[in-house]
PDB file of C-alpha atoms and ligand atoms in Angstrom:
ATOM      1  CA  UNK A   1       0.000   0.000   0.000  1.00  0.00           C
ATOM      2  CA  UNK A   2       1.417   3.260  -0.715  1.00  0.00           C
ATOM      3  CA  UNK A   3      -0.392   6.828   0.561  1.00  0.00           C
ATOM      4  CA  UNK A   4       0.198   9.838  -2.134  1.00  0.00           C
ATOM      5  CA  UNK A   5      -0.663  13.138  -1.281  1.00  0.00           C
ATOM      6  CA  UNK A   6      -2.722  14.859  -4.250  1.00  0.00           C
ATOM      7  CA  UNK A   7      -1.410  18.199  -5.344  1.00  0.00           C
ATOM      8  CA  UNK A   8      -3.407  21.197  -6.816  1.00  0.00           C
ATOM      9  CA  UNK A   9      -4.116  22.874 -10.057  1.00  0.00           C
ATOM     10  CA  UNK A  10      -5.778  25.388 -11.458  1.00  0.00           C
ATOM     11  CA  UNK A  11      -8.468  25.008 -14.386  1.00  0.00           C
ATOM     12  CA  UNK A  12     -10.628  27.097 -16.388  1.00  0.00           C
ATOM     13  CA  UNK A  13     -11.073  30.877 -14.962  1.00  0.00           C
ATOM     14  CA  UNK A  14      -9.819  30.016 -11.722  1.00  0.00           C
ATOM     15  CA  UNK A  15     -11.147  26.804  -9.941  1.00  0.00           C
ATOM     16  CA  UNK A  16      -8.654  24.926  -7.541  1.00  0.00           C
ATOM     17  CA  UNK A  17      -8.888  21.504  -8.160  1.00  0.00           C
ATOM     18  CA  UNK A  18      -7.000  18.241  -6.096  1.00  0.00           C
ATOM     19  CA  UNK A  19      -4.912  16.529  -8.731  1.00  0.00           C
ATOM     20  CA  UNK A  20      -4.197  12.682  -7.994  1.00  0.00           C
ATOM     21  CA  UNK A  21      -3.438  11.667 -11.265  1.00  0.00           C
ATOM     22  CA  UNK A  22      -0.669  11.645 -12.148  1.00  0.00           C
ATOM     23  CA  UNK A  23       1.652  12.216  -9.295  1.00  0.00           C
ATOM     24  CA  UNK A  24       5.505  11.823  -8.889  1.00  0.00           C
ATOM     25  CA  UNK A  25       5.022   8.834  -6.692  1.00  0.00           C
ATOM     26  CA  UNK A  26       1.730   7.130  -9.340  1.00  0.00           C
ATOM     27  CA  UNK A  27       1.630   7.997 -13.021  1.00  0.00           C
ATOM     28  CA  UNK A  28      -1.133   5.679 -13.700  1.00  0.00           C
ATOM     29  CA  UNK A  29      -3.454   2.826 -12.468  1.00  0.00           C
ATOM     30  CA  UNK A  30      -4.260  -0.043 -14.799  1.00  0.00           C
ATOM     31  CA  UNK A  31      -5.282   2.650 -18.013  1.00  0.00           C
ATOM     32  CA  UNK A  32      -6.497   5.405 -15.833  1.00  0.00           C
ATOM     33  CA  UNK A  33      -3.712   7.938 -16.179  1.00  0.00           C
ATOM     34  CA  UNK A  34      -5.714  11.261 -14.863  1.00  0.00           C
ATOM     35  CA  UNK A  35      -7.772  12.140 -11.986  1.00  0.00           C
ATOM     36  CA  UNK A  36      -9.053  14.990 -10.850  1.00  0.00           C
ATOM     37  CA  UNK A  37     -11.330  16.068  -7.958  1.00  0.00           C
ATOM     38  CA  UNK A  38     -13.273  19.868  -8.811  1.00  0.00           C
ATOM     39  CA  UNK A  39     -15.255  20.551  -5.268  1.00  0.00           C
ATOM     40  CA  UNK A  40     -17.361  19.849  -3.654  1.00  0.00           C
ATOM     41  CA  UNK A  41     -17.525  23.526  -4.402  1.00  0.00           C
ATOM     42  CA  UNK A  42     -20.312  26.262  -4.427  1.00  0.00           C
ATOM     43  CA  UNK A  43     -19.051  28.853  -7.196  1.00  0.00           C
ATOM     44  CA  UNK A  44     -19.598  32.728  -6.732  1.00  0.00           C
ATOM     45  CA  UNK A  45     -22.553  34.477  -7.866  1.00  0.00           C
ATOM     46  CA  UNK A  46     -22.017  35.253 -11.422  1.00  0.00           C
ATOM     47  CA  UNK A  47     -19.095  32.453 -11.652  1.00  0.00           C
ATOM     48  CA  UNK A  48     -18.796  29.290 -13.107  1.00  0.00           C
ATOM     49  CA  UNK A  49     -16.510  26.988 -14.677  1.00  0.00           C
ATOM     50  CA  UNK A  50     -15.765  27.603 -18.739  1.00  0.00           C
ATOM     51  CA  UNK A  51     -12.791  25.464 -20.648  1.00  0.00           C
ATOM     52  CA  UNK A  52     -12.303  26.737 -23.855  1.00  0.00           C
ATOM     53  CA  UNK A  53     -11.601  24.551 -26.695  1.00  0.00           C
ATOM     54  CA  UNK A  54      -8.484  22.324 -26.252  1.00  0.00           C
ATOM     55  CA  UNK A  55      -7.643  19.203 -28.234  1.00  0.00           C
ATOM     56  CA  UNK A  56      -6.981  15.258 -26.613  1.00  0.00           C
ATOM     57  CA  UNK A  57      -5.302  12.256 -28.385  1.00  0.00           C
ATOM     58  CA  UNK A  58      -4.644   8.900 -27.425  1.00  0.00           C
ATOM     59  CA  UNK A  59      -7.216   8.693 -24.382  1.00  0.00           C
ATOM     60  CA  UNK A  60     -10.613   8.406 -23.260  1.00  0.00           C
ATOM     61  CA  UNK A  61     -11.798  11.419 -21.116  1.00  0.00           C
ATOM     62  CA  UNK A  62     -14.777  10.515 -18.706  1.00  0.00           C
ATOM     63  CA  UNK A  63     -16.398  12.878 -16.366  1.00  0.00           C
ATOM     64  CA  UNK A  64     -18.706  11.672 -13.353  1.00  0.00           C
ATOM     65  CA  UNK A  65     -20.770  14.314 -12.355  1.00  0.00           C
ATOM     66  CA  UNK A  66     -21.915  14.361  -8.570  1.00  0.00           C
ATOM     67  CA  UNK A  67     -22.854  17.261  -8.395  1.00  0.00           C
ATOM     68  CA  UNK A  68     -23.998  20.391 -10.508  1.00  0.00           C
ATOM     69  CA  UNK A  69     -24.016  20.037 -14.504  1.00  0.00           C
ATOM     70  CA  UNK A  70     -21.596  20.885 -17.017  1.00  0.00           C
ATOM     71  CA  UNK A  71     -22.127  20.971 -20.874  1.00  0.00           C
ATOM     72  CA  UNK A  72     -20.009  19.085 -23.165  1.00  0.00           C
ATOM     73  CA  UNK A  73     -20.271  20.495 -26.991  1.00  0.00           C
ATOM     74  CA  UNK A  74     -17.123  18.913 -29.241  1.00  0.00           C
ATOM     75  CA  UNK A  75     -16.297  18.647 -32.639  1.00  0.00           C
ATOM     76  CA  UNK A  76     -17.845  15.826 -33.811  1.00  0.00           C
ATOM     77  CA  UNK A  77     -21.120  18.475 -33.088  1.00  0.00           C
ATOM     78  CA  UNK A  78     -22.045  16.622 -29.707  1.00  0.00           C
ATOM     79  CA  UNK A  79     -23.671  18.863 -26.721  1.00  0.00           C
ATOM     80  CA  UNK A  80     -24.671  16.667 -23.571  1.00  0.00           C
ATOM     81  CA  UNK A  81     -24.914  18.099 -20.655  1.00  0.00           C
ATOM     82  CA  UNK A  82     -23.851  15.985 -17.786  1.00  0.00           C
ATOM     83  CA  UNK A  83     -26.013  15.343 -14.379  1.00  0.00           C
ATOM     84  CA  UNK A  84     -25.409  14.088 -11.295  1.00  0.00           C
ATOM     85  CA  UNK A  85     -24.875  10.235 -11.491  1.00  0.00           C
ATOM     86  CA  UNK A  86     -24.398  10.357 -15.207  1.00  0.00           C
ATOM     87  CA  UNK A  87     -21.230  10.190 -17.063  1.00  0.00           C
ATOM     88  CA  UNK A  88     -19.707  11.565 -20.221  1.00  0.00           C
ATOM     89  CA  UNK A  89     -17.000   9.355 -21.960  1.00  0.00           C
ATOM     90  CA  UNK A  90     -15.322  11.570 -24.591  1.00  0.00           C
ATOM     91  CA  UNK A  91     -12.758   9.034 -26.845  1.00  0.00           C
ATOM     92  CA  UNK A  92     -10.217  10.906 -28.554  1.00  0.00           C
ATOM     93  CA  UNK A  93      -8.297   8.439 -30.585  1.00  0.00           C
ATOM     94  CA  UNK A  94      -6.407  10.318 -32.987  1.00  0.00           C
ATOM     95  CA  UNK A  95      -7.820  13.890 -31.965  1.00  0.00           C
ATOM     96  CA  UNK A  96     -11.040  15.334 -31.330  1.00  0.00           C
ATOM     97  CA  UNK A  97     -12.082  18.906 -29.497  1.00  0.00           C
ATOM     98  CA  UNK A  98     -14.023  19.817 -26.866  1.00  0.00           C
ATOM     99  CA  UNK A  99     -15.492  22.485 -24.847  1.00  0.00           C
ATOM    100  CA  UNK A 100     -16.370  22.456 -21.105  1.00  0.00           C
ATOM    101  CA  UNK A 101     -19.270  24.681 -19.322  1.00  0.00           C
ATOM    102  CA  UNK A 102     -21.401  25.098 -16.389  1.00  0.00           C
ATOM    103  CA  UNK A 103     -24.645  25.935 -17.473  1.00  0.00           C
ATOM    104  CA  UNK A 104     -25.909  27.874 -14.054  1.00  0.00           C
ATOM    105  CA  UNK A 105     -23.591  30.438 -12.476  1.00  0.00           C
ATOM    106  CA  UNK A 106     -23.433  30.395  -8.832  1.00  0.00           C
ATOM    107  CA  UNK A 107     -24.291  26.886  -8.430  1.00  0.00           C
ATOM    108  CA  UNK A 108     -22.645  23.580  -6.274  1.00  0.00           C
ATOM    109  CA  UNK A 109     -20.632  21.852  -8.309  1.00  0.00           C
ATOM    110  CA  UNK A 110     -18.541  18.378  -7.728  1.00  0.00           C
ATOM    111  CA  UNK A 111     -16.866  16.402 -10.631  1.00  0.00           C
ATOM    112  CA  UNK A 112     -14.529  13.474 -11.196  1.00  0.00           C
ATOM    113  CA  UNK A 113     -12.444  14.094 -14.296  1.00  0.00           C
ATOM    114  CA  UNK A 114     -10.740  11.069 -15.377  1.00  0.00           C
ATOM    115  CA  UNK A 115      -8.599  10.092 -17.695  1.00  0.00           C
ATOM    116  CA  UNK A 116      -8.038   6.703 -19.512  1.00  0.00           C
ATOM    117  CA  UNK A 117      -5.219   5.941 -22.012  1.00  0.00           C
ATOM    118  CA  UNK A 118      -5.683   3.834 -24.957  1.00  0.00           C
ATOM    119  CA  UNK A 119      -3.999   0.974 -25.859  1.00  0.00           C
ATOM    120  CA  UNK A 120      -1.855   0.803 -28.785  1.00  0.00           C
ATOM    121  CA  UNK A 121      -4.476  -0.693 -30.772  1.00  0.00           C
ATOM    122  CA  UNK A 122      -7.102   1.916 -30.115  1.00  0.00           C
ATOM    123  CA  UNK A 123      -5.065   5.105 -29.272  1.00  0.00           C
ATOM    124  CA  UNK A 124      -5.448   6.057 -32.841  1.00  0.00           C
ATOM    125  CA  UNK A 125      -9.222   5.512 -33.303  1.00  0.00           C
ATOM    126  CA  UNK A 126     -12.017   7.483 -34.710  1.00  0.00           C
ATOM    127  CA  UNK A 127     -13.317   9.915 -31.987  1.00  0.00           C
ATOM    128  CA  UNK A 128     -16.701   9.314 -30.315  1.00  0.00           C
ATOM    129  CA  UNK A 129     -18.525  10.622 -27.871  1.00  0.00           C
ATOM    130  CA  UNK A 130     -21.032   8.582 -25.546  1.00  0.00           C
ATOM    131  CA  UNK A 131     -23.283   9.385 -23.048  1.00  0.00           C
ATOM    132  CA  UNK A 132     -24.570   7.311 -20.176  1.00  0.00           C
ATOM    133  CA  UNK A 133     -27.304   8.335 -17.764  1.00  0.00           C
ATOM    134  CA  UNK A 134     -28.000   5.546 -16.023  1.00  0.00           C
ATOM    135  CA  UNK A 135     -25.463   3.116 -13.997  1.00  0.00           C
ATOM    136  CA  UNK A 136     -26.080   0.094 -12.075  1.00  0.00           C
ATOM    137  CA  UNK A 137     -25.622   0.618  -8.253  1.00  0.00           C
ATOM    138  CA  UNK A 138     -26.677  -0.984  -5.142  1.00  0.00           C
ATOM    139  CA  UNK A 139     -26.792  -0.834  -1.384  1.00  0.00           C
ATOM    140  CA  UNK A 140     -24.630  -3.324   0.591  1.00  0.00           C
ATOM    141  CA  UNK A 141     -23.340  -2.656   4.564  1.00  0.00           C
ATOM    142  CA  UNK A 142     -24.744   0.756   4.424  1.00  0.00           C
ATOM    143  CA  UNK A 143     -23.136   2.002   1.214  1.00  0.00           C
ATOM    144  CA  UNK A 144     -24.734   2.749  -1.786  1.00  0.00           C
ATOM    145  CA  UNK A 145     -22.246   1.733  -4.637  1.00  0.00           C
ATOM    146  CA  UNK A 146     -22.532   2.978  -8.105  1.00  0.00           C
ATOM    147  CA  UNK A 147     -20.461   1.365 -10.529  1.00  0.00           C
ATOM    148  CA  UNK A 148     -18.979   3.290 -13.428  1.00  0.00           C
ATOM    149  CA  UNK A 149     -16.407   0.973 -15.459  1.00  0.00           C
ATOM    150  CA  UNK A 150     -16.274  -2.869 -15.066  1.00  0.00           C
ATOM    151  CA  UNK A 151     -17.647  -5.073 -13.221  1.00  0.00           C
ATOM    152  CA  UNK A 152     -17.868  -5.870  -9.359  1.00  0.00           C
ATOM    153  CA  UNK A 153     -20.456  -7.759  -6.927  1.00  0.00           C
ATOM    154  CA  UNK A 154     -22.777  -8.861  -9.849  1.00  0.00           C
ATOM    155  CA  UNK A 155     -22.785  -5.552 -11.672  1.00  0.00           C
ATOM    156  CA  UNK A 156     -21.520  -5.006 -15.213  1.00  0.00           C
ATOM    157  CA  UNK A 157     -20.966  -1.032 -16.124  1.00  0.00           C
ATOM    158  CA  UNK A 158     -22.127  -0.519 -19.709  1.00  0.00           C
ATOM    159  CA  UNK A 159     -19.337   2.342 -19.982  1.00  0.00           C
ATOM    160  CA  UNK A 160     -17.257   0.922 -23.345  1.00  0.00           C
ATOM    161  CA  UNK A 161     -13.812   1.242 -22.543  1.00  0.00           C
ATOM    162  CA  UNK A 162     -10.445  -0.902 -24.000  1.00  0.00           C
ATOM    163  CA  UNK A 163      -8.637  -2.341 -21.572  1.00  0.00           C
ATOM    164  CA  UNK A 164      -9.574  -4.575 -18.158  1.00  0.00           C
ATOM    165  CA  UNK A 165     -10.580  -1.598 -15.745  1.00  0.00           C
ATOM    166  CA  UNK A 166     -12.713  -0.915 -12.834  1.00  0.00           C
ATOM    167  CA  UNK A 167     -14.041   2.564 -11.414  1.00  0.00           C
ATOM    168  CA  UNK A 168     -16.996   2.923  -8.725  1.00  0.00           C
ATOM    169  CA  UNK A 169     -18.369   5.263  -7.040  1.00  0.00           C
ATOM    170  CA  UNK A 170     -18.571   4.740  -2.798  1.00  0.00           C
ATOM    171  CA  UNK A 171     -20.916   6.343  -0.907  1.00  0.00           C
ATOM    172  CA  UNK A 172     -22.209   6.302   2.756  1.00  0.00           C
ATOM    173  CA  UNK A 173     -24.954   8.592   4.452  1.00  0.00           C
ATOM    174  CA  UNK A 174     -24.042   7.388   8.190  1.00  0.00           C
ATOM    175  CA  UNK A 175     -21.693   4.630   9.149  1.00  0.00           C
ATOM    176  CA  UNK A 176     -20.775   1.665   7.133  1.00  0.00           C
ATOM    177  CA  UNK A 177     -18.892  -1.263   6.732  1.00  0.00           C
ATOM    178  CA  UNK A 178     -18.249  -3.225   3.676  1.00  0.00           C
ATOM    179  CA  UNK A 179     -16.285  -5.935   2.487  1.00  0.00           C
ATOM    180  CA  UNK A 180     -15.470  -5.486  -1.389  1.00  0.00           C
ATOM    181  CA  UNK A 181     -13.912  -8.605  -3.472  1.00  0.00           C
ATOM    182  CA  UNK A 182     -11.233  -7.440  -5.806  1.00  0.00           C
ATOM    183  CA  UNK A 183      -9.305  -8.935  -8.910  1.00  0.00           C
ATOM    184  CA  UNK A 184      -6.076  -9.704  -7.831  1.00  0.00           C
ATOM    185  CA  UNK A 185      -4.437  -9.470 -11.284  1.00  0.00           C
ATOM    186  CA  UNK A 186      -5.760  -5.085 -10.930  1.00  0.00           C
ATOM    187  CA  UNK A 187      -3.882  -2.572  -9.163  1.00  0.00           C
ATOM    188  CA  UNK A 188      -6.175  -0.267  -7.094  1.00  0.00           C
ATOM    189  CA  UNK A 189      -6.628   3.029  -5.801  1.00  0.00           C
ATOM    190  CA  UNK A 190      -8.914   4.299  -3.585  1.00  0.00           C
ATOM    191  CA  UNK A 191      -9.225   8.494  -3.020  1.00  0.00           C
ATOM    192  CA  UNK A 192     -11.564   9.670  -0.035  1.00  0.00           C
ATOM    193  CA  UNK A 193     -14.422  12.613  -2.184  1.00  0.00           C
ATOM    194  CA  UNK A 194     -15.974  13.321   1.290  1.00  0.00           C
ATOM    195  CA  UNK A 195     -15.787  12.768   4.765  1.00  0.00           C
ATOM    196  CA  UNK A 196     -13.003  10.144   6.235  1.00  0.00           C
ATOM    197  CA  UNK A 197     -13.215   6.849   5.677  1.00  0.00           C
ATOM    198  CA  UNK A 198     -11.138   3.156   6.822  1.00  0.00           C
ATOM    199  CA  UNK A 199      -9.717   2.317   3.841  1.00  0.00           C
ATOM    200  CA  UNK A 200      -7.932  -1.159   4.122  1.00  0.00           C
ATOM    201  CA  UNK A 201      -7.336  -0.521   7.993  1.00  0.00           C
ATOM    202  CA  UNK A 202      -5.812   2.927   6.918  1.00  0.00           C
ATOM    203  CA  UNK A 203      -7.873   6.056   7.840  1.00  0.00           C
ATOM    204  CA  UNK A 204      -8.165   8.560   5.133  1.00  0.00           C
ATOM    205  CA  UNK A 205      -9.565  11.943   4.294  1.00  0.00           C
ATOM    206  CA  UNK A 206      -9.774  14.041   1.421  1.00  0.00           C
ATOM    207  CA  UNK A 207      -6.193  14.784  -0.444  1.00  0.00           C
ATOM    208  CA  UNK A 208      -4.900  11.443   0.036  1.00  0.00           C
ATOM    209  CA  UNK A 209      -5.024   8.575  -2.434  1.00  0.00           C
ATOM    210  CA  UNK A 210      -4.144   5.056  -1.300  1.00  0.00           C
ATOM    211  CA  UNK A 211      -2.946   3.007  -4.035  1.00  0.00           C
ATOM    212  CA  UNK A 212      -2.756  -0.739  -3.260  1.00  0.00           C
ATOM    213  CA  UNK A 213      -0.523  -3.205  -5.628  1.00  0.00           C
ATOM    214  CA  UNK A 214      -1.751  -6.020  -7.480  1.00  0.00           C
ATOM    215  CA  UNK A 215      -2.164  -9.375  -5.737  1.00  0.00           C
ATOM    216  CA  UNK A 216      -5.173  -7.982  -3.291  1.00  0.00           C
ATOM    217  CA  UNK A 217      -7.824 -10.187  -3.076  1.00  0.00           C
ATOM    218  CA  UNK A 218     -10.480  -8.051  -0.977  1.00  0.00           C
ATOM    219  CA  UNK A 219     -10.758  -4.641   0.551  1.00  0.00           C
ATOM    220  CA  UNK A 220     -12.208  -3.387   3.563  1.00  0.00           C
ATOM    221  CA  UNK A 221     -14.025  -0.002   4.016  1.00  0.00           C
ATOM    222  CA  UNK A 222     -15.605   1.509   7.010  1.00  0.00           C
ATOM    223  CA  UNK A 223     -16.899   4.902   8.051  1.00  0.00           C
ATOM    224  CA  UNK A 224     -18.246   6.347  10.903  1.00  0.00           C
ATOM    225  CA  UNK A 225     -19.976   8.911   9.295  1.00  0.00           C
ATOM    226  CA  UNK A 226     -21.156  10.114   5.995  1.00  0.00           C
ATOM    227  CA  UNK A 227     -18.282   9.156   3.525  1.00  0.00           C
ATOM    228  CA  UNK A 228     -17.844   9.181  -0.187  1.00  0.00           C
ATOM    229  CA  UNK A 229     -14.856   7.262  -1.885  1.00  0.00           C
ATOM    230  CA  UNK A 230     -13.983   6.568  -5.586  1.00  0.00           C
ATOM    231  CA  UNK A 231     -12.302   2.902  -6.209  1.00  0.00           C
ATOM    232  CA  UNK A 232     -10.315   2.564  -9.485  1.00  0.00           C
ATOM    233  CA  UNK A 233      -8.686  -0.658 -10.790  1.00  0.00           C
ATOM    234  CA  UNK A 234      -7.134  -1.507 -13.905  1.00  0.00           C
ATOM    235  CA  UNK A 235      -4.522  -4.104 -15.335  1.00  0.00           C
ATOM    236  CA  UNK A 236      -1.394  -2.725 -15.033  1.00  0.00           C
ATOM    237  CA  UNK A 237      -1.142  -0.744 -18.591  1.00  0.00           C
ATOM    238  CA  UNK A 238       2.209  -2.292 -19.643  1.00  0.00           C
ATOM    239  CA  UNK A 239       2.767   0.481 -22.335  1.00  0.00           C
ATOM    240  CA  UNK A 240       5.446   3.513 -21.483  1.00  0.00           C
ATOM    241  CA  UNK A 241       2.899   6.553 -21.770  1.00  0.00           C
ATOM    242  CA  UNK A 242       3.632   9.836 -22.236  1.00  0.00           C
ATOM    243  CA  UNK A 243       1.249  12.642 -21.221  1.00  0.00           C
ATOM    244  CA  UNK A 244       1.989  16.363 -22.372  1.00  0.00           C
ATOM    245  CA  UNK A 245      -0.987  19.077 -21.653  1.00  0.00           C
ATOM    246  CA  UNK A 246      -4.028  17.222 -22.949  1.00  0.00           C
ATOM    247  CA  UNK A 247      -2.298  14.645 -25.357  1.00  0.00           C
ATOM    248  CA  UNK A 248      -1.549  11.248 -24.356  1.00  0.00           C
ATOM    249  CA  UNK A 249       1.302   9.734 -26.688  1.00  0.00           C
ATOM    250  CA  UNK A 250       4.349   7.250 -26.544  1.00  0.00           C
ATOM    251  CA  UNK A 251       7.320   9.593 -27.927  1.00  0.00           C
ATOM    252  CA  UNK A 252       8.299  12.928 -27.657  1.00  0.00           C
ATOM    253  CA  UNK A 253       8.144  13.267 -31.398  1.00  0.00           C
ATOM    254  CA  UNK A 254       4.467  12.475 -31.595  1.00  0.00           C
ATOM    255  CA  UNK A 255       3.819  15.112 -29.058  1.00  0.00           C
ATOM    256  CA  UNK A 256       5.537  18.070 -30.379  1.00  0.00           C
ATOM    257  CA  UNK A 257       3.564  17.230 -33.834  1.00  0.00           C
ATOM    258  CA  UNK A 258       0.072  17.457 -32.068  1.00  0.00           C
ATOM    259  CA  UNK A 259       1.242  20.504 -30.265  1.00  0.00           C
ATOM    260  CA  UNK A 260       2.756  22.206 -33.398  1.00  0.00           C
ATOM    261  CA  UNK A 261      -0.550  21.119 -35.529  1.00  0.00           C
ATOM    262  CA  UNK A 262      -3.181  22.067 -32.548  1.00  0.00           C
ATOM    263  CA  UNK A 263      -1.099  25.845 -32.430  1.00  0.00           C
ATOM    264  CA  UNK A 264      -1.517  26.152 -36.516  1.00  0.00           C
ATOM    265  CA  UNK A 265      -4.814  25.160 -36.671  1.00  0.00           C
ATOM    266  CA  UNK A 266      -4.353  21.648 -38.419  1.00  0.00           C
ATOM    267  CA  UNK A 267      -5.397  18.416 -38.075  1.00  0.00           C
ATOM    268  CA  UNK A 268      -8.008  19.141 -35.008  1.00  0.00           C
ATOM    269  CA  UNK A 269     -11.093  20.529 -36.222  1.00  0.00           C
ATOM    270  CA  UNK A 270     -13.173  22.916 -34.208  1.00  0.00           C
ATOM    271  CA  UNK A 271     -16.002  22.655 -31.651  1.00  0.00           C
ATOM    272  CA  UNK A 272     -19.109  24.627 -33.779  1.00  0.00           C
ATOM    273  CA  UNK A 273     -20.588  27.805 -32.149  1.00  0.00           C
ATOM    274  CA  UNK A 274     -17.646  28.107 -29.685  1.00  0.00           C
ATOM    275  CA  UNK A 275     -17.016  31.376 -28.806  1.00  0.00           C
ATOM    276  CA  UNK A 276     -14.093  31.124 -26.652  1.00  0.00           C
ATOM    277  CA  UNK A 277     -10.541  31.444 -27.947  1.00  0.00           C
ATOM    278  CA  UNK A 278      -8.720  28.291 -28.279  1.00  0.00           C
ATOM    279  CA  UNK A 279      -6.579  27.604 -25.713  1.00  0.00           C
ATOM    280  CA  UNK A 280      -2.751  27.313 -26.875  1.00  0.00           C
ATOM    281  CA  UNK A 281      -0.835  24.286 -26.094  1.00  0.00           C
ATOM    282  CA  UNK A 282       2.605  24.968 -23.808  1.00  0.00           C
ATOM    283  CA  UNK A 283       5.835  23.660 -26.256  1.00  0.00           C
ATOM    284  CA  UNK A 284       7.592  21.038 -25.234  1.00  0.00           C
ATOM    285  CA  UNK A 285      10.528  23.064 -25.901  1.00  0.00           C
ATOM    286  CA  UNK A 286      13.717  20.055 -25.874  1.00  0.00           C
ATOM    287  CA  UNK A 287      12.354  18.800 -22.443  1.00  0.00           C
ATOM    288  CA  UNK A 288      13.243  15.960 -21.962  1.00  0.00           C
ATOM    289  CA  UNK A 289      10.245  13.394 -21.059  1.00  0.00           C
ATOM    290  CA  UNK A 290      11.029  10.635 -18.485  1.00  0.00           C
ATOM    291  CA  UNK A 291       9.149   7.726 -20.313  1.00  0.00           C
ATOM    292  CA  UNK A 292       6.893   5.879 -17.383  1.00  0.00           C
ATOM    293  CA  UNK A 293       6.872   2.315 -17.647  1.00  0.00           C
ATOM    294  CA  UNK A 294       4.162   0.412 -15.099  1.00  0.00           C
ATOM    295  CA  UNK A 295       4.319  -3.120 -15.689  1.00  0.00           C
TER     296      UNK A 295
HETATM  297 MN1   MN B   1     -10.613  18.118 -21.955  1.00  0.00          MN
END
């Protein structure tokens, strides 16, 4: 078990969001290579959150709403707004664009953003977009469990994804206890949304992401109080990955092309009716990447 401290960022006009994804300690678990906690949050009157249009390649994004809405509009002309306990999957393959926006100013606001890389195979696909408002969930030791990728206790998540994963969504309204089978060929991670939680004996709290290694059978949770975790899995990914601003790549080279065609307007397309500038994507500038290798 290893405990990683999440650090912060910055995104759109100025919300602070906890970063766990990739850290200097994790760079990735099984395929899910981002992870992002914005809020719980209530933004100012007169404030939301607005990304302007930025490109992705080589991953999946997927955003699980908990609370508050956002509206995805990209370039293949899709606009779904996203509710709480629905999710957006956004597959890039070889490039697409999007947009991010609240839709009510002033309002509560909570969001998973997650990122999942492709495998070789795939990270060059056509882009889709896919929408899913309804995922399974039940109630077992006083949680209620909704699961978003994979498959756990009898559930099967209809979310289409490309490699052996596993992402659910933990939550408890008083105290709880739970025993939760896992696949021991997965690494996990479990990061604490809300509240403080037992995690595998080890008590956690928000800004802390326990990562466990593969080989774990089962994994207990308790809380004493209202609690709300997120539990990713995945196969260990086995490919070196390379992430620069929104791209996800395997070589330097193949980054600095999808920066230099994103900044001259190639390749990408553009997100219709968007009124925002693009955003501009940072050079890589002869840094030199450390390539990540997981398996
Ligand atoms: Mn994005």
């Amino acid at each position: 078990m290893d405990k990683i401290k999440t650090t912060h960022a910055v995104i759109g006009d100025g919300l602070t969001i906890r970063r766990a994804l990739p850290s200097a300690r994790r760079r990735m678990v099984g395929a899910w290579c981002f992870l992002d906690q914005a809020g719980p949050t209530r933004f100012p009157d007169g404030q939301g959150l607005h990304v302007s249009p930025h490109p992705h390649i080589g991953l999946q994004t997927f955003t699980w709403m908990m609370e508050g809405e956002l509206l995805h509009r990209d370039s293949l002309g899709s606009e779904q707004l996203v509710r709480p306990g629905q999710v957006n999957l956004m597959t890039a393959g070889r490039g697409i664009v999007h947009t991010e926006d609240t839709v009510r100013d002033g309002a509560a606001f909570h969001a998973a953003q997650l990122w999942i890389a492709l495998p070789e195979a795939q990270r060059r696909i056509e882009p889709m977009f896919q929408h899913y408002p309804d995922l399974p969930s039940l109630q077992a030791g006083g949680f209620n469990l909704t699961l978003l990728v994979g498959d756990l206790l009898g559930l099967h998540s209809p979310v289409a994804v490309h490699s052996p994963l596993l992402g659910a969504d933990i939550q408890a309204a008083a105290s709880a206890t739970l025993e939760l089978p896992l696949n021991a060929a997965f690494e996990h991670a479990v990061l604490v949304l809300e509240g403080e939680a037992s995690v595998g004996g080890e008590m956690v709290s928000p800004g802390t992401l326990l990562y466990f290694d593969v080989g774990q059978k089962r994994l207990q949770l308790k809380c004493g109080a209202a609690a709300r975790l997120l539990l990713l899995g995945g196969a260990p990914f086995g490919e070196n990955v390379l992430l620069w601003w929104n791209f996800v790549a395997r070589s330097q080279q193949e980054l600095e092309v999808a920066v230099s065609d994103w900044n001259a307007g190639r390749h990408f397309g553009r997100v219709p009716g968007a009124t925002q500038p693009p955003l501009k994507a940072p050079n890589l500038n002869g840094l030199h990447l450390k390539t990540e290798h997981q398996a």
